[in-house]
mmCIF file of C-alpha atoms in Angstrom:
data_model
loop_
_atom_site.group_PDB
_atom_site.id
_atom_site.type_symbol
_atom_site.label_atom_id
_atom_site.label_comp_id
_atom_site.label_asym_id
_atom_site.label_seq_id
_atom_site.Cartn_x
_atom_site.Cartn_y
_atom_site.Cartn_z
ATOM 1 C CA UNK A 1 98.832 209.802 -178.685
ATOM 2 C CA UNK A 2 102.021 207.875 -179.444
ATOM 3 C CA UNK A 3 101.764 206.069 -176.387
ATOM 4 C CA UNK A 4 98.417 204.966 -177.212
ATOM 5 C CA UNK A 5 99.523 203.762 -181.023
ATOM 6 C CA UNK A 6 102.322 201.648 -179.890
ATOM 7 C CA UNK A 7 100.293 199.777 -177.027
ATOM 8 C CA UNK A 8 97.374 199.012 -179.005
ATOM 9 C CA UNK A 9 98.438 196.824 -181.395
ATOM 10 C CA UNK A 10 100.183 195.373 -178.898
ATOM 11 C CA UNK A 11 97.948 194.666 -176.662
ATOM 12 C CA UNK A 12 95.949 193.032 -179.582
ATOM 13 C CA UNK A 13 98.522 190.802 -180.688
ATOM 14 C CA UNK A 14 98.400 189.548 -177.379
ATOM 15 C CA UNK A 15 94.998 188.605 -177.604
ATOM 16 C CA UNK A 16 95.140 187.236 -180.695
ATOM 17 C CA UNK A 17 98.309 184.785 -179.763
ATOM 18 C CA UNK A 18 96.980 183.504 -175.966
ATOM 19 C CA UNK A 19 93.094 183.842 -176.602
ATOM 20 C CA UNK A 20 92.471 182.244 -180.168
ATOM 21 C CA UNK A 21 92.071 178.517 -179.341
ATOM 22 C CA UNK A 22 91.763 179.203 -175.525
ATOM 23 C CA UNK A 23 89.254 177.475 -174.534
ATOM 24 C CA UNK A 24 87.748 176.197 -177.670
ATOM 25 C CA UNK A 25 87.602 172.661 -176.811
ATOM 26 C CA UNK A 26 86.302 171.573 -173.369
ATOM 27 C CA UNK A 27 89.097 168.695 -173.849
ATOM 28 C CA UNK A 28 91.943 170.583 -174.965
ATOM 29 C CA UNK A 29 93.504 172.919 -177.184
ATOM 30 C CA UNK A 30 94.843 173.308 -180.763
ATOM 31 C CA UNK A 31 98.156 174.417 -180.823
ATOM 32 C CA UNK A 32 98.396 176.189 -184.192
ATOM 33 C CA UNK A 33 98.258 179.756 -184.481
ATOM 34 C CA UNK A 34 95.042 180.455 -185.959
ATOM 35 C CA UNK A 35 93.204 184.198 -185.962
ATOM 36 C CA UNK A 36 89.716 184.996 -184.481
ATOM 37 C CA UNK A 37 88.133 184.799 -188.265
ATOM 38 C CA UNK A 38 89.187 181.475 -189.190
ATOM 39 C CA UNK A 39 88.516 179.782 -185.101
ATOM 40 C CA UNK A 40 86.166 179.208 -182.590
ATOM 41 C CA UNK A 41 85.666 182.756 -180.887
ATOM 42 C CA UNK A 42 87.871 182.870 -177.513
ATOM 43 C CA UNK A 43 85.948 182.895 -174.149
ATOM 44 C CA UNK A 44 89.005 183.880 -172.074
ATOM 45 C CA UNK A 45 89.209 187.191 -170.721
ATOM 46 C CA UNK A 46 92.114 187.272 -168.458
ATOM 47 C CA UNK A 47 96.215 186.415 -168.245
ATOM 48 C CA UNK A 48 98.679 185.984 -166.029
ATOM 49 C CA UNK A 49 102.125 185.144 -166.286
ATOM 50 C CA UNK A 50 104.297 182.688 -164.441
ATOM 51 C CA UNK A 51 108.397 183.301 -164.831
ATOM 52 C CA UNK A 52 109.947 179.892 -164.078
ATOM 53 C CA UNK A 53 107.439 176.551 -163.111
ATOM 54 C CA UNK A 54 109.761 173.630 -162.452
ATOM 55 C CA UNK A 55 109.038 169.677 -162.060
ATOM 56 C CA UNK A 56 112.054 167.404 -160.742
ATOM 57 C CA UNK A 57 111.109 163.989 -159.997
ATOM 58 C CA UNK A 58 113.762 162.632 -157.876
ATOM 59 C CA UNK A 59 114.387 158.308 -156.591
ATOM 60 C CA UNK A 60 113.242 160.289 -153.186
ATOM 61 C CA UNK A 61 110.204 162.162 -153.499
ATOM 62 C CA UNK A 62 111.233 164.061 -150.849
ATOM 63 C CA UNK A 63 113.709 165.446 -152.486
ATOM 64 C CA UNK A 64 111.648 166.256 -155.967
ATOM 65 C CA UNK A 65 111.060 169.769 -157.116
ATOM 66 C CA UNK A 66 107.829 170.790 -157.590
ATOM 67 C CA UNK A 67 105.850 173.770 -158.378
ATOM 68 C CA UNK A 68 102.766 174.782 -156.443
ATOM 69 C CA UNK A 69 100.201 177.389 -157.812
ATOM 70 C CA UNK A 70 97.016 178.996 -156.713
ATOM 71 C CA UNK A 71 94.966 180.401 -159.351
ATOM 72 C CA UNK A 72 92.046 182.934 -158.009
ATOM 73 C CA UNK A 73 88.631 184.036 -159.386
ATOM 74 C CA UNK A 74 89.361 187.739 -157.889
ATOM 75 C CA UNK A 75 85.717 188.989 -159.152
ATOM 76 C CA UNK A 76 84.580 188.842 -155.552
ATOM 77 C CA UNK A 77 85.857 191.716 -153.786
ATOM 78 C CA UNK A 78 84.435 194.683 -151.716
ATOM 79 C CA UNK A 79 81.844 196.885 -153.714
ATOM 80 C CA UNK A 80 84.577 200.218 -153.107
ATOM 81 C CA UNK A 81 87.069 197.647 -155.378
ATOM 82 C CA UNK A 82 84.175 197.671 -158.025
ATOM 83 C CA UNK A 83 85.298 199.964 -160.278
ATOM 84 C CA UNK A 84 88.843 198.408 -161.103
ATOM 85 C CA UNK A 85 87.805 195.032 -161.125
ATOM 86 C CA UNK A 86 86.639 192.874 -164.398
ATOM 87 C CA UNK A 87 82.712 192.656 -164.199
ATOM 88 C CA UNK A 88 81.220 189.866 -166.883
ATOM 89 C CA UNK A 89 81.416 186.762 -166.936
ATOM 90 C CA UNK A 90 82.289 186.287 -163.017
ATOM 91 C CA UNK A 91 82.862 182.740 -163.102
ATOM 92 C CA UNK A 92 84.287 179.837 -165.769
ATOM 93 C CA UNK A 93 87.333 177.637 -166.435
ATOM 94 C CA UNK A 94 91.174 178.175 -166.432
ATOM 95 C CA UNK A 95 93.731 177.042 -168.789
ATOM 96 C CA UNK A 96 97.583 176.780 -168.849
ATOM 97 C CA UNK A 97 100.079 176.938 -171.216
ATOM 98 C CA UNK A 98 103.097 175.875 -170.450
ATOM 99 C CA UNK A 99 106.415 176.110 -172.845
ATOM 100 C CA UNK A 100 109.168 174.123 -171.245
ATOM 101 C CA UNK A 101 112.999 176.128 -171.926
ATOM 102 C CA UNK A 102 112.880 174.450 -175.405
ATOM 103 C CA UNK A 103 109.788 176.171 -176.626
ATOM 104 C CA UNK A 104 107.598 173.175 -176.589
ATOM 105 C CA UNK A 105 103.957 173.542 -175.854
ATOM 106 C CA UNK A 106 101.876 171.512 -173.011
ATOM 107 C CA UNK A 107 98.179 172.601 -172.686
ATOM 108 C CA UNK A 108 96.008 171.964 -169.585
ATOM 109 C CA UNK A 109 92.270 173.076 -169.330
ATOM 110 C CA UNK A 110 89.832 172.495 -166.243
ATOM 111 C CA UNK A 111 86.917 169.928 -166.515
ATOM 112 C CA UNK A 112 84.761 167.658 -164.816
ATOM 113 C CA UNK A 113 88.248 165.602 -164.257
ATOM 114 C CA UNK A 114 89.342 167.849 -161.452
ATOM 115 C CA UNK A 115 93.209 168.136 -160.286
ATOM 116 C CA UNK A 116 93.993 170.024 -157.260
ATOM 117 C CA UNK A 117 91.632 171.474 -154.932
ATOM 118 C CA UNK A 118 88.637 173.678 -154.446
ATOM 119 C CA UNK A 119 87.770 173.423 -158.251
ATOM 120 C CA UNK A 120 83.963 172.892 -158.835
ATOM 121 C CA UNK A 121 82.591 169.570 -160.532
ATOM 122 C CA UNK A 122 82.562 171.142 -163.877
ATOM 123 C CA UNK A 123 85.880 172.495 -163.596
ATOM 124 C CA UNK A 124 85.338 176.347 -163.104
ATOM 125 C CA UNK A 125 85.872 178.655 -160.466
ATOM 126 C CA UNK A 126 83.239 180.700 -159.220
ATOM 127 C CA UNK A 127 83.620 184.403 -157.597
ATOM 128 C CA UNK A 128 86.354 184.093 -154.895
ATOM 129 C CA UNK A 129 87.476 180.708 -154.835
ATOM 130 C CA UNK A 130 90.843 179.579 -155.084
ATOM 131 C CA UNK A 131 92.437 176.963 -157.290
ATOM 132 C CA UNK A 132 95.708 175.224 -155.495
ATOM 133 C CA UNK A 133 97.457 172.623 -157.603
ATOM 134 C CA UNK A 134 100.657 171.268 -157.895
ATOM 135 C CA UNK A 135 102.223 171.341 -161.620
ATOM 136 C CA UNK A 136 103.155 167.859 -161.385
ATOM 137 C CA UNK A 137 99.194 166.862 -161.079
ATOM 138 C CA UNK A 138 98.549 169.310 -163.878
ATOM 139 C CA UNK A 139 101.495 167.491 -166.244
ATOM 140 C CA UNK A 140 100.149 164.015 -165.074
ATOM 141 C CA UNK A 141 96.471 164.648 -166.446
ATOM 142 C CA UNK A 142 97.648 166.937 -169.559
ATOM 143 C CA UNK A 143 100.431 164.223 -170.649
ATOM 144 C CA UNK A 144 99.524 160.690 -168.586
ATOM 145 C CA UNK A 145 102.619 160.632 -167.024
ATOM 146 C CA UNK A 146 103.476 161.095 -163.557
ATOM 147 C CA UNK A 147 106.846 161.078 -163.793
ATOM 148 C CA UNK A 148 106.746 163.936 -166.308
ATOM 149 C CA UNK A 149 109.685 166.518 -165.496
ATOM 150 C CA UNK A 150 109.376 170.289 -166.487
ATOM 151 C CA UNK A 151 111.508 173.411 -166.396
ATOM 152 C CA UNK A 152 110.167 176.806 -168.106
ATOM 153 C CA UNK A 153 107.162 179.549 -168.088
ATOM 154 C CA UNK A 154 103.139 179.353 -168.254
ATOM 155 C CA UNK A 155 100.456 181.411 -168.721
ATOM 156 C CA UNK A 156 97.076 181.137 -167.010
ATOM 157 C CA UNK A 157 93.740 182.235 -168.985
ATOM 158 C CA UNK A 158 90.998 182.314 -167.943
ATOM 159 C CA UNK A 159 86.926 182.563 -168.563
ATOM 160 C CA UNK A 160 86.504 184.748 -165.761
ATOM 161 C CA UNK A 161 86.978 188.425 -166.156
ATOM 162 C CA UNK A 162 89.422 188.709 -163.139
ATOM 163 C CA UNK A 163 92.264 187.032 -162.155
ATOM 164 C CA UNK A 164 95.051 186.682 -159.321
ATOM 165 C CA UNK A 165 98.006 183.885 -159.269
ATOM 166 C CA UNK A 166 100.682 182.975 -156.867
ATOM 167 C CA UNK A 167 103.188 180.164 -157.283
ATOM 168 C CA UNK A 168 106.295 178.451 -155.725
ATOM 169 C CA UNK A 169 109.003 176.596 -156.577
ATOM 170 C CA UNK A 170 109.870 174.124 -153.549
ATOM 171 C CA UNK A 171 111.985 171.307 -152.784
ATOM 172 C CA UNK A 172 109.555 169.946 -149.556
ATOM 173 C CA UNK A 173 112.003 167.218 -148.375
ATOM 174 C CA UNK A 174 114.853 170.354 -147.886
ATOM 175 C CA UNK A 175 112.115 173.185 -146.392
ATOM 176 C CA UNK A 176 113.582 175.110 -149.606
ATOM 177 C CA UNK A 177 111.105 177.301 -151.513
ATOM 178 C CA UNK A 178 110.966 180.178 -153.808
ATOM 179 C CA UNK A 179 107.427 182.047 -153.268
ATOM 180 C CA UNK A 180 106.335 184.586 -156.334
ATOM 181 C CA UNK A 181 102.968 186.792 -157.944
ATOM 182 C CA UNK A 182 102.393 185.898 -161.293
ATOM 183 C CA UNK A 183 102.178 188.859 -163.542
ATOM 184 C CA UNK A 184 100.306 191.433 -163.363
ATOM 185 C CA UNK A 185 100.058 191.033 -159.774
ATOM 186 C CA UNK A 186 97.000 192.820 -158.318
ATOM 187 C CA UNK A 187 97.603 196.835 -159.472
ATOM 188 C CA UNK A 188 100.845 196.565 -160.836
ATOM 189 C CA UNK A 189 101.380 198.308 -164.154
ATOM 190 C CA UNK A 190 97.602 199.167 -163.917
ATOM 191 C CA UNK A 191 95.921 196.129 -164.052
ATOM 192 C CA UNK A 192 93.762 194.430 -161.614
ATOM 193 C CA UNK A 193 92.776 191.358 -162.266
ATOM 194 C CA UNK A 194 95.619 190.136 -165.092
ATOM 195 C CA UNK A 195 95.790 191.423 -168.576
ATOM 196 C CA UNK A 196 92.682 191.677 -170.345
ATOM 197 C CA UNK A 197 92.345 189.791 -173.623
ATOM 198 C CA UNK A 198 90.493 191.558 -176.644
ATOM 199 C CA UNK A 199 87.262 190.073 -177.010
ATOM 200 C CA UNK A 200 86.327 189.430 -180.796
ATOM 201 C CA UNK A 201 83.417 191.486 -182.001
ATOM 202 C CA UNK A 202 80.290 189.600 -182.989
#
């Protein structure tokens, strides 16, 4: 019972800090805290966590760091996975927030003005597809620059109600890279599918 009092709120915080403005704009996101009661409800289920993203443009863009990511929709899976796996909604949009080592806050959603690849026209992912996009494209489109240079952590949200994530850090001019699971990975500490966000009651 004491274990169960001190994750709770917990967990709930959670949900109210990544999931109030998630989403609430097709365009974008506000950036101040605001609760369920005073915003738009959330429609993102899901979270993952990515440690360290990195962006380095270098003179040789062979020799620029960037970060590569591939964001699932993990809702297909066989029917003996069923029962660990998120159920509703199966398919929808992803958004990133990324908080360079400073603290600052860049937000990314996906729309019809698609970055990367395997995304579909309106931007969402349906059950088992794969997202794969570099950050660079995602800072480009979120901040109009392509020159845009980034060191620090993200989360991924998203509509879907199960989510996977890989990403690595790679210097393709050297053959260098850094390959990682963003977190939860599939199973670990219990969840499948990233950490579910409290959905506000109607």
């Amino acid at each position: 019972m004491i274990v169960k009092r001190s994750i709770l709120p917990i967990v709930g915080l959670l949900g109210l800090i990544l999931g109030a403005n998630a989403f609430a704009q097709p365009q974008g996101f506000g950036t101040d805290p605001v609760v369920f009661a005073q915003g738009e409800l959330t429609t993102a289920h899901r979270a993952v966590f990515a440690q360290f993203l990195a962006v380095i443009p270098n003179e040789d863009p062979a020799l620029s760091v960037n970060s590569a990511m591939s964001i699932s929709n993990v809702c297909a899976a066989p029917d003996a996975l069923s029962p660990f796996l998120g159920r509703e909604p199966t398919e929808g949009r992803v958004a990133l927030y990324l908080y360079d080592m400073s603290g600052n806050l860049t937000t990314f959603v996906t729309d019809s003005d698609i970055v990367g690849k395997c995304l579909n026209p309106d931007g969402t992912l349906k059950p088992g597809q794969t997202w794969t996009v570099n950050l660079s494209e995602i800072l480009a489109a979120a901040t109009g620059s392509k020159t845009k240079d980034f060191g620090g952590d993200g989360w991924v949200l998203s509509e879907c109600d199960c989510l996977g994530g890989t990403y690595s850090n790679t210097i393709y001019g050297l053959g260098f890279t850094q390959n990682f699971e963003m977190l939860p990975a599939m199973g670990q500490g219990g969840f499948f599918g990233g950490l579910m966000i409290p959905q506000p009651q109607p």
